[in-house]
Amino acid sequence: MQFEWIMVPYSLLTLFIVVNYGLLLTALMQKIGARVGRRHGIPIWQNYVDLIKNYGIRSSITHGVMFYLGPVFRLTGGVGLLLFVPTLYGSEMFSNLSFAGDLILALYFIFFGSLGMALGAGESGHPHSAIGVSRGLSQVTTAELPFALAVFAIALQYQTLSVTEIVAAQQGSVWNWTLFTNPLAVAAAMLSFLGSMMRPPFDVVLAPQEIPIGPPTEYHSSYLALMQTNRVIFPIAKIVVYMNLFFGGAATWPVFFLKVFLIYFFSLFVGVVFPRFRVEQSVRWFLVWALPLGIAAILVV
Amino acid sequence: MKDELDKRLDNQPDGPERRGSLKDIPVREELLPRWVKGPEGQEYVVEPLQDYFCQAGPTVQTPAYTRIIEDLFNWARAESLWILGFGTGCGAIEMRPLMTPRFDAYRYGIQWRPTPRQANLFVISGYLSVKTLKRAIRSYEQMQNPKYVVGLGSCTINGGMYWDSYNTIKRLDDYLPVDLYITGCMPRPEALLQGFDDLKKLIRAGKAEGANHYAEHFDWYKANQKRVIKDWDMPDYSW
């Protein structure tokens, strides 16, 4: 990959589009969830208002350096994941900073935010944060395992570590998508996807009705606003990786919006149908159901 | 053990004063000053109330930006009311229908947060016993400026049906800066929604500065609080 300065404003444009889409999409998903519960739910612009309010809070307190850096790390994870993976396939403008080995970097960035959060929440000294972090890390780790296996299976299948090349190999027909060429890997990855979206049945870490409210118990004002920003970027960035690896990528923005919506909707759909797991249940569930699928995907390849 | 501690405290330059000030208030055992031996044999005093908590009081946080931006922020604050999930009395039961399909307060930007750090609206829902007042004060102080207090039901105004009870407070306004009262015993969920709507108007007009009022009249509020809370075993301001 040749670096050119014009890529910087292009990447920022991608980020801008994704943040706005994420803010609206997250609210839309909450509205759909509310409709299932026969409510109307939040207004579609509520996320913008919450964000402005949290940036506008006048006072804030700190618990130390890592407390500052926690949300920053988290946001870095989301933005980094988004910027090092091509958002639109074949587009000069929206290929971002993707390069030959970006799949490995993407795997790392997915985990990076959680680690930063663990350090930051740990320093806040609140017992609920510590419990939330230990729950979150154990759940995310087991949820990542099947995904990592699926990614290895895909890398073996296409003999490359470049997301762009993997997308290129899936072009032509719907039947070229990894979804049809390697369904086991996609199944394992989609089960793992449920675990990382922080929706039921795997949202015990952040659910307000459980131990309040998990890792971000002590976070407020601008810290919380940073984390909210990440909460709208990160799912989209992660879905972009999924879309590129398994569902043929997207060549235009309308296709992008549709595919991201559908993949996001999958986790919502499962979430409103099934009740919440406890952490040990979800860990066992991932190990029993998702992990063998991932191993089988590698064996089949 | 305690006598020895007193003796050692007396040997310190400001020891007697500190011990004197501690004597007036019954303090829990684990919050008393104690001698600790370090790994290399050195001994030092640990005073939990001094060492573990920030002693500074609250400060007045004036609007920092130009009128237009402050208006935008006030609009956002009004449209994004995050209620602290802390039910004190029977009024808490009237808040539940607001979350559920029949009234669905989420439509109006009202959400519930489980932690005071993220909340900006404290609804004192009904009578407040002195024991709960202590927790209410700590929770209120941990919320960030700007923050609002709504008193729900007659009990927060004049004691209501608990007017002659020995262990509930009668006027909430003496202990926390109240922005709005919602009357009734109990007020119905519609009344709550109407109240939140009125609170939004106050916030948008920039009139809901309870947090700054609390900081300005901090001594008055503390004196009132300490008059009813006999076992004051916490820092003066919970950061």
Coordinates of C-alpha atoms in Angstrom, one line a residue:
Chain A
M1 CA 0.0 0.0 0.0
Q2 CA 1.3 3.4 -1.0
F3 CA 0.5 6.2 1.5
E4 CA -0.8 9.4 0.2
W5 CA -2.0 12.4 2.1
I6 CA -5.4 12.5 0.4
M7 CA -6.2 9.3 2.3
V8 CA -6.4 11.2 5.6
P9 CA -9.4 13.4 4.6
Y10 CA -11.0 10.3 2.9
S11 CA -10.6 8.3 6.1
L12 CA -12.1 11.1 8.1
L13 CA -15.0 11.2 5.8
T14 CA -15.6 7.5 6.3
L15 CA -15.4 8.0 10.0
F16 CA -17.9 10.9 9.8
I17 CA -20.4 8.8 7.8
V18 CA -20.0 5.8 10.1
V19 CA -20.5 7.8 13.3
N20 CA -23.7 9.4 12.0
Y21 CA -25.0 6.1 10.6
G22 CA -24.0 4.4 13.9
L23 CA -25.8 7.0 16.0
L24 CA -29.0 6.5 14.0
L25 CA -28.7 2.8 13.6
T26 CA -28.2 2.2 17.3
A27 CA -31.2 4.2 18.1
L28 CA -33.2 2.4 15.4
M29 CA -32.2 -0.9 16.9
Q30 CA -33.3 0.2 20.4
K31 CA -36.6 1.4 18.9
I32 CA -37.1 -2.0 17.2
G33 CA -36.3 -3.7 20.5
A34 CA -38.8 -1.4 22.3
R35 CA -41.5 -2.2 19.7
V36 CA -41.1 -5.8 20.6
G37 CA -41.9 -4.8 24.1
R38 CA -44.8 -2.8 22.9
R39 CA -43.2 0.5 23.6
H40 CA -42.3 3.3 21.3
G41 CA -38.8 3.7 22.7
I42 CA -36.4 6.6 22.4
P43 CA -36.6 9.2 19.6
I44 CA -34.4 8.4 16.7
W45 CA -32.1 11.4 17.4
Q46 CA -31.8 10.6 21.2
N47 CA -28.2 9.4 20.9
Y48 CA -27.1 12.8 19.5
V49 CA -28.8 14.6 22.4
D50 CA -27.2 12.2 25.0
L51 CA -23.9 12.8 23.4
I52 CA -24.2 16.6 23.5
K53 CA -25.4 16.5 27.1
N54 CA -22.5 14.4 28.3
Y55 CA -20.0 16.6 26.5
G56 CA -21.7 19.6 28.1
I57 CA -21.5 18.4 31.7
R58 CA -19.6 21.0 33.7
S59 CA -17.7 19.0 36.3
S60 CA -15.9 15.7 36.2
I61 CA -13.6 13.8 38.6
T62 CA -10.7 11.5 37.9
H63 CA -9.3 8.4 39.5
G64 CA -5.9 8.5 37.8
V65 CA -4.1 8.3 34.5
M66 CA -5.5 5.0 33.4
F67 CA -9.0 6.3 34.2
Y68 CA -8.4 8.9 31.6
L69 CA -6.8 6.5 29.1
G70 CA -9.5 3.8 29.4
P71 CA -12.1 5.5 27.1
V72 CA -9.3 6.8 24.8
F73 CA -8.1 3.2 24.3
R74 CA -11.6 2.1 23.8
L75 CA -12.2 4.7 21.1
T76 CA -8.8 3.9 19.6
G77 CA -9.9 0.3 19.2
G78 CA -13.1 1.2 17.4
V79 CA -11.6 3.9 15.1
G80 CA -8.5 1.8 14.4
L81 CA -10.6 -1.2 13.5
L82 CA -12.7 0.9 11.1
L83 CA -9.7 2.7 9.5
F84 CA -7.5 -0.4 8.8
V85 CA -10.2 -2.3 7.0
P86 CA -11.6 -1.3 3.6
T87 CA -15.1 0.1 4.2
L88 CA -16.2 0.0 0.5
Y89 CA -14.7 -2.6 -1.8
G90 CA -13.0 -1.2 -4.9
S91 CA -13.5 2.4 -3.8
E92 CA -10.4 4.6 -3.9
M93 CA -12.0 7.0 -1.4
F94 CA -13.3 4.5 1.2
S95 CA -10.6 1.8 1.2
N96 CA -9.1 3.7 4.2
L97 CA -5.6 2.6 5.3
S98 CA -6.0 -1.1 4.5
F99 CA -2.9 -3.1 3.7
A100 CA -1.7 -6.6 3.0
G101 CA -1.8 -8.0 6.6
D102 CA -4.8 -6.0 7.9
L103 CA -6.7 -9.1 9.0
I104 CA -4.3 -9.7 11.9
L105 CA -4.4 -6.1 12.9
A106 CA -8.2 -6.2 12.9
L107 CA -8.2 -9.2 15.2
Y108 CA -6.0 -7.2 17.5
F109 CA -8.0 -4.1 17.4
I110 CA -11.2 -6.0 18.3
F111 CA -9.6 -7.0 21.6
F112 CA -7.7 -3.8 22.2
G113 CA -10.6 -1.7 23.5
S114 CA -11.7 -4.3 26.1
L115 CA -8.2 -4.4 27.5
G116 CA -8.0 -0.6 27.7
M117 CA -11.4 -0.6 29.4
A118 CA -10.2 -3.2 31.9
L119 CA -7.3 -1.1 32.9
G120 CA -9.3 2.1 33.1
A121 CA -12.3 0.6 35.0
G122 CA -9.9 -1.2 37.3
E123 CA -8.3 2.1 38.4
S124 CA -11.7 3.6 39.2
G125 CA -11.6 1.4 42.3
H126 CA -15.3 0.7 42.2
P127 CA -16.0 -3.0 43.1
H128 CA -18.8 -3.1 40.5
S129 CA -16.3 -2.1 37.8
A130 CA -13.9 -4.8 38.8
I131 CA -16.6 -7.4 38.8
G132 CA -17.9 -6.1 35.5
V133 CA -14.4 -6.2 33.9
S134 CA -13.7 -9.7 35.0
R135 CA -17.1 -10.9 33.7
G136 CA -16.6 -9.0 30.5
L137 CA -13.1 -10.2 29.8
S138 CA -14.0 -13.8 30.4
Q139 CA -17.0 -13.6 28.2
V140 CA -15.3 -11.7 25.4
T141 CA -12.3 -14.0 25.5
T142 CA -14.4 -17.1 25.0
A143 CA -16.6 -15.3 22.4
E144 CA -13.4 -14.3 20.5
L145 CA -12.1 -17.9 20.2
P146 CA -14.6 -19.2 17.6
F147 CA -14.2 -15.9 15.7
A148 CA -10.4 -16.3 15.6
L149 CA -10.7 -19.9 14.4
A150 CA -13.2 -18.8 11.7
V151 CA -10.7 -16.1 10.6
F152 CA -7.9 -18.6 10.4
A153 CA -10.1 -21.0 8.4
I154 CA -10.9 -18.2 6.0
A155 CA -7.2 -17.1 5.7
L156 CA -6.4 -20.7 4.9
Q157 CA -9.2 -21.0 2.4
Y158 CA -8.2 -17.8 0.5
Q159 CA -4.5 -18.1 1.2
T160 CA -4.2 -14.5 2.2
L161 CA -4.3 -12.2 5.2
S162 CA -5.5 -9.2 3.3
V163 CA -9.2 -8.3 3.8
T164 CA -9.3 -6.6 0.3
E165 CA -8.2 -9.8 -1.4
I166 CA -10.7 -11.9 0.6
V167 CA -13.5 -9.6 -0.6
A168 CA -12.1 -9.7 -4.1
A169 CA -12.3 -13.5 -4.1
Q170 CA -16.0 -13.4 -3.2
Q171 CA -17.1 -11.1 -6.0
G172 CA -19.1 -12.2 -9.0
S173 CA -22.0 -14.0 -7.6
V174 CA -23.8 -14.4 -4.2
W175 CA -22.7 -18.1 -4.3
N176 CA -19.1 -16.9 -4.1
W177 CA -19.7 -15.5 -0.6
T178 CA -17.9 -17.2 2.2
L179 CA -21.4 -17.8 3.6
F180 CA -21.8 -20.4 1.0
T181 CA -18.2 -21.5 0.3
N182 CA -17.5 -22.1 4.0
P183 CA -20.7 -22.1 6.0
L184 CA -19.1 -23.7 9.1
A185 CA -16.7 -20.8 9.6
V186 CA -19.5 -18.3 9.1
A187 CA -21.7 -20.1 11.6
A188 CA -18.9 -20.1 14.2
A189 CA -18.2 -16.4 13.6
M190 CA -21.9 -15.4 13.8
L191 CA -22.3 -17.1 17.1
S192 CA -19.2 -15.3 18.3
F193 CA -20.7 -12.1 16.9
L194 CA -23.7 -12.4 19.3
G195 CA -21.2 -12.4 22.2
S196 CA -19.5 -9.2 21.3
M197 CA -22.6 -7.0 20.5
M198 CA -23.5 -6.5 24.2
R199 CA -27.1 -7.5 23.5
P200 CA -29.1 -10.2 25.2
P201 CA -28.5 -13.1 25.8
F202 CA -24.9 -12.0 26.3
D203 CA -25.3 -8.5 27.8
V204 CA -25.0 -9.4 31.5
V205 CA -21.7 -7.4 31.6
L206 CA -23.4 -4.0 30.8
A207 CA -27.1 -4.6 31.6
P208 CA -28.3 -2.0 34.0
Q209 CA -30.5 -4.4 35.8
E210 CA -27.5 -6.5 36.8
I211 CA -24.6 -5.3 38.9
P212 CA -24.7 -1.6 38.1
I213 CA -23.6 -1.0 35.3
G214 CA -20.5 -3.1 34.9
P215 CA -17.1 -1.6 33.8
P216 CA -18.4 2.0 33.2
T217 CA -19.9 2.4 36.7
E218 CA -17.6 5.3 37.5
Y219 CA -17.5 6.9 34.1
H220 CA -19.3 10.1 33.5
S221 CA -19.4 13.4 31.5
S222 CA -16.8 13.5 28.7
Y223 CA -15.4 10.0 29.6
L224 CA -18.8 8.5 29.1
A225 CA -19.3 10.6 26.0
L226 CA -16.1 9.1 24.5
M227 CA -17.3 5.6 25.3
Q228 CA -20.7 6.4 23.8
T229 CA -19.0 7.5 20.6
N230 CA -17.1 4.2 20.6
R231 CA -20.3 2.3 21.2
V232 CA -21.7 3.6 17.9
I233 CA -18.4 3.2 16.0
F234 CA -17.3 -0.2 17.2
P235 CA -20.3 -2.4 16.3
I236 CA -20.3 -0.9 12.8
A237 CA -16.5 -1.4 12.4
K238 CA -16.9 -5.0 13.6
I239 CA -19.8 -5.6 11.2
V240 CA -17.7 -4.1 8.4
V241 CA -15.1 -6.8 9.1
Y242 CA -17.8 -9.5 9.1
M243 CA -19.4 -8.1 6.0
N244 CA -16.0 -8.2 4.2
L245 CA -15.0 -11.6 5.4
F246 CA -18.3 -13.5 5.1
F247 CA -20.9 -11.6 3.1
G248 CA -19.1 -10.4 0.0
G249 CA -18.3 -6.8 1.2
A250 CA -20.1 -3.8 -0.2
A251 CA -19.2 -1.7 -3.2
T252 CA -21.6 1.2 -2.7
W253 CA -23.0 3.0 0.4
P254 CA -26.6 1.8 0.0
V255 CA -25.4 -1.8 -0.1
F256 CA -23.2 -1.1 2.9
F257 CA -26.0 0.4 4.9
L258 CA -28.3 -2.5 4.1
K259 CA -25.8 -5.2 4.9
V260 CA -24.7 -3.6 8.1
F261 CA -28.3 -3.2 9.1
L262 CA -29.1 -6.8 8.5
I263 CA -26.0 -8.2 10.3
Y264 CA -26.8 -5.9 13.3
F265 CA -30.4 -6.9 13.1
F266 CA -29.3 -10.6 13.5
S267 CA -28.0 -9.9 17.0
L268 CA -31.0 -7.8 17.9
F269 CA -33.3 -10.6 16.7
V270 CA -31.6 -13.2 18.8
G271 CA -31.6 -10.7 21.7
V272 CA -35.3 -10.1 21.8
V273 CA -36.1 -13.7 21.5
F274 CA -33.8 -15.3 24.1
P275 CA -33.4 -14.3 27.7
R276 CA -30.1 -13.3 29.3
F277 CA -27.4 -15.8 30.2
R278 CA -25.2 -15.6 33.3
V279 CA -21.5 -15.3 32.5
E280 CA -20.7 -18.9 33.3
Q281 CA -23.6 -20.0 31.2
S282 CA -22.5 -17.9 28.2
V283 CA -18.9 -19.1 28.6
R284 CA -20.0 -22.7 28.6
W285 CA -22.4 -22.0 25.6
F286 CA -19.6 -20.6 23.5
L287 CA -17.2 -23.4 24.4
V288 CA -19.9 -26.1 23.7
W289 CA -21.6 -24.8 20.6
A290 CA -19.4 -22.2 18.9
L291 CA -15.9 -23.5 19.4
P292 CA -16.5 -27.0 17.8
L293 CA -17.9 -25.2 14.8
G294 CA -14.8 -23.2 14.5
I295 CA -12.5 -26.2 14.8
A296 CA -14.6 -28.1 12.2
A297 CA -14.3 -25.1 9.9
I298 CA -10.5 -25.3 10.1
L299 CA -10.6 -29.1 9.6
V300 CA -12.9 -28.9 6.6
V301 CA -10.6 -26.3 4.9
Chain B
M1 CA -5.7 -0.4 72.1
K2 CA -7.8 2.8 72.0
D3 CA -6.1 4.4 75.0
E4 CA -2.8 3.7 73.5
L5 CA -3.9 5.3 70.2
D6 CA -5.2 8.4 72.1
K7 CA -1.9 8.7 73.9
R8 CA 0.1 8.5 70.7
L9 CA -2.2 11.0 69.0
D10 CA -1.6 13.4 71.9
N11 CA 2.1 13.3 71.2
Q12 CA 1.6 14.6 67.7
P13 CA 1.6 18.4 67.2
D14 CA -2.1 18.7 66.2
G15 CA -3.1 15.4 67.8
P16 CA -5.4 16.7 70.6
E17 CA -7.4 18.9 68.3
R18 CA -8.0 16.2 65.9
R19 CA -9.0 13.8 68.5
G20 CA -11.3 16.4 70.0
S21 CA -13.1 17.0 66.7
L22 CA -13.6 13.3 66.2
K23 CA -15.0 12.9 69.7
D24 CA -18.3 14.8 69.0
I25 CA -19.4 12.5 66.2
P26 CA -19.8 8.8 66.8
V27 CA -17.6 7.3 64.1
R28 CA -17.5 3.7 63.0
E29 CA -14.6 1.7 64.3
E30 CA -12.9 1.2 60.9
L31 CA -13.0 4.9 60.2
L32 CA -11.1 5.8 63.4
P33 CA -7.4 6.8 63.1
R34 CA -5.1 3.8 63.6
W35 CA -1.4 3.1 63.8
V36 CA 0.0 0.9 61.0
K37 CA 3.4 -0.7 60.9
G38 CA 5.2 -0.5 57.6
P39 CA 7.2 -3.4 56.0
E40 CA 10.5 -1.9 57.4
G41 CA 9.2 -1.4 60.9
Q42 CA 8.3 2.3 60.6
E43 CA 5.0 3.3 62.2
Y44 CA 2.5 5.9 60.9
V45 CA -1.0 7.0 61.5
V46 CA -3.7 6.2 59.0
E47 CA -6.8 8.4 59.3
P48 CA -9.3 6.9 56.9
L49 CA -11.6 10.0 56.8
Q50 CA -8.6 12.2 56.0
D51 CA -6.5 9.9 53.9
Y52 CA -9.1 8.0 51.8
F53 CA -11.4 10.8 50.9
C54 CA -11.0 14.2 49.3
Q55 CA -11.7 16.9 51.8
A56 CA -12.4 19.7 49.4
G57 CA -15.9 21.1 49.1
P58 CA -18.0 21.6 46.0
T59 CA -17.4 24.6 43.8
V60 CA -19.7 26.8 41.8
Q61 CA -19.5 25.8 38.1
T62 CA -20.7 28.8 36.1
P63 CA -21.8 28.4 32.5
A64 CA -18.5 28.4 30.6
Y65 CA -19.5 29.1 27.0
T66 CA -21.3 31.7 25.0
R67 CA -25.0 32.1 25.2
I68 CA -25.8 30.1 22.1
I69 CA -23.7 27.1 23.1
E70 CA -25.0 27.2 26.6
D71 CA -28.6 27.2 25.2
L72 CA -27.8 24.2 23.1
F73 CA -26.4 22.4 26.2
N74 CA -29.4 23.4 28.2
W75 CA -31.7 22.0 25.5
A76 CA -29.7 18.7 25.4
R77 CA -29.8 18.5 29.2
A78 CA -33.5 19.0 29.2
E79 CA -34.1 16.4 26.4
S80 CA -31.8 13.8 28.0
L81 CA -32.8 13.4 31.6
W82 CA -31.1 10.4 33.2
I83 CA -32.8 9.5 36.4
L84 CA -30.8 7.9 39.2
G85 CA -32.4 4.5 40.0
F86 CA -32.8 5.1 43.7
G87 CA -36.2 4.7 45.1
T88 CA -36.5 6.0 48.7
G89 CA -40.2 5.6 49.6
C90 CA -43.4 4.2 48.2
G91 CA -43.2 6.7 45.3
A92 CA -40.6 4.5 43.7
I93 CA -43.5 2.2 42.7
E94 CA -45.0 5.0 40.6
M95 CA -41.9 5.3 38.5
R96 CA -42.1 1.7 37.3
P97 CA -45.1 2.3 35.0
L98 CA -43.1 5.0 33.3
M99 CA -40.6 2.5 32.0
T100 CA -43.3 0.1 30.7
P101 CA -45.5 0.2 27.6
R102 CA -48.4 2.1 29.2
F103 CA -46.5 5.4 29.8
D104 CA -43.1 4.8 28.2
A105 CA -41.2 7.8 29.4
Y106 CA -38.3 6.9 27.1
R107 CA -40.2 8.7 24.4
Y108 CA -39.4 12.0 26.1
G109 CA -35.7 11.4 26.5
I110 CA -36.1 10.1 30.1
Q111 CA -33.9 7.1 30.9
W112 CA -32.8 5.4 34.1
R113 CA -29.2 5.0 35.1
P114 CA -28.0 2.7 37.9
T115 CA -25.1 4.8 38.9
P116 CA -25.1 8.4 40.3
R117 CA -22.0 9.3 38.2
Q118 CA -24.1 9.1 35.0
A119 CA -27.4 10.4 36.3
N120 CA -28.4 14.0 36.2
L121 CA -31.8 13.8 37.8
F122 CA -32.4 12.6 41.3
V123 CA -36.1 11.8 42.1
I124 CA -36.7 11.6 45.8
S125 CA -39.6 9.3 45.6
G126 CA -41.7 9.7 48.7
Y127 CA -40.8 9.8 52.4
L128 CA -37.1 9.9 53.3
S129 CA -36.1 8.4 56.5
V130 CA -33.0 9.8 58.2
K131 CA -31.1 6.6 57.5
T132 CA -31.9 6.9 53.8
L133 CA -31.2 10.6 53.8
K134 CA -27.5 9.8 54.5
R135 CA -27.4 7.6 51.3
A136 CA -29.4 10.2 49.4
I137 CA -26.9 12.9 50.2
R138 CA -23.9 10.7 49.2
S139 CA -25.6 9.8 46.0
Y140 CA -26.6 13.4 45.2
E141 CA -23.0 14.6 45.8
Q142 CA -21.5 12.0 43.5
M143 CA -23.7 13.2 40.6
Q144 CA -22.0 15.7 38.3
N145 CA -22.9 19.4 37.9
P146 CA -25.5 20.3 36.5
K147 CA -27.9 18.0 38.4
Y148 CA -31.5 18.3 39.3
V149 CA -33.7 17.1 42.2
V150 CA -37.4 16.4 42.0
G151 CA -39.4 15.8 45.2
L152 CA -42.1 13.4 44.5
G153 CA -45.2 13.3 46.7
S154 CA -46.4 15.3 49.7
C155 CA -43.8 13.7 52.0
T156 CA -41.0 15.6 50.5
I157 CA -42.9 18.9 51.0
N158 CA -44.1 18.8 54.5
G159 CA -43.8 15.3 55.7
G160 CA -47.2 14.2 54.4
M161 CA -48.7 11.4 56.3
Y162 CA -45.4 11.0 58.2
W163 CA -45.6 14.6 59.5
D164 CA -45.2 13.5 63.2
S165 CA -42.8 10.6 62.5
Y166 CA -39.6 10.6 64.6
N167 CA -37.3 9.3 61.9
T168 CA -38.3 10.9 58.6
I169 CA -37.4 14.3 57.4
K170 CA -40.2 16.8 56.8
R171 CA -38.9 19.3 54.3
L172 CA -36.6 18.0 51.6
D173 CA -35.6 21.5 50.6
D174 CA -33.7 21.9 53.9
Y175 CA -31.3 19.1 52.9
L176 CA -31.0 19.1 49.2
P177 CA -31.7 21.8 46.6
V178 CA -35.0 20.9 45.1
D179 CA -35.9 22.1 41.6
L180 CA -39.4 20.9 41.4
Y181 CA -42.1 19.3 43.6
I182 CA -44.7 16.9 42.2
T183 CA -47.6 16.9 44.7
G184 CA -50.0 14.1 45.6
C185 CA -50.1 11.0 47.7
M186 CA -49.2 9.4 45.5
P187 CA -49.0 11.4 42.3
R188 CA -50.0 9.3 39.3
P189 CA -47.6 8.6 36.4
E190 CA -49.3 11.2 34.3
A191 CA -48.5 13.8 37.0
L192 CA -44.8 12.6 36.9
L193 CA -44.7 13.1 33.2
Q194 CA -46.2 16.6 33.6
G195 CA -43.6 17.3 36.3
F196 CA -40.7 16.2 34.1
D197 CA -42.1 18.4 31.3
D198 CA -42.1 21.4 33.7
L199 CA -38.6 20.5 34.8
K200 CA -37.5 20.6 31.1
K201 CA -38.9 24.1 30.8
L202 CA -36.9 25.2 33.8
I203 CA -33.7 23.6 32.5
R204 CA -34.2 25.1 29.0
A205 CA -34.7 28.5 30.6
G206 CA -31.4 28.0 32.5
K207 CA -33.2 28.3 35.9
A208 CA -32.3 24.8 37.2
E209 CA -29.0 25.6 38.9
G210 CA -29.5 23.5 42.0
A211 CA -26.0 22.1 42.0
N212 CA -24.5 25.6 42.1
H213 CA -27.0 26.7 44.8
Y214 CA -25.9 23.7 46.9
A215 CA -22.2 24.7 46.4
E216 CA -23.0 28.3 47.4
H217 CA -24.9 27.5 50.5
F218 CA -22.9 24.4 51.3
D219 CA -22.5 25.3 55.0
W220 CA -26.2 25.8 55.5
Y221 CA -27.1 22.5 53.9
K222 CA -24.4 20.6 55.9
A223 CA -25.5 22.2 59.2
N224 CA -29.1 21.1 58.4
Q225 CA -28.0 17.6 57.4
K226 CA -25.8 17.1 60.5
R227 CA -28.7 18.3 62.7
V228 CA -30.7 15.3 61.8
I229 CA -28.0 12.7 61.0
K230 CA -26.6 11.8 64.4
D231 CA -24.1 9.2 63.3
W232 CA -22.2 11.3 60.7
D233 CA -19.5 8.8 59.7
M234 CA -18.6 10.0 56.2
P235 CA -16.6 12.8 54.6
D236 CA -18.3 16.2 54.4
Y237 CA -18.5 16.0 50.6
S238 CA -18.5 12.8 48.7
W239 CA -16.7 13.4 45.5

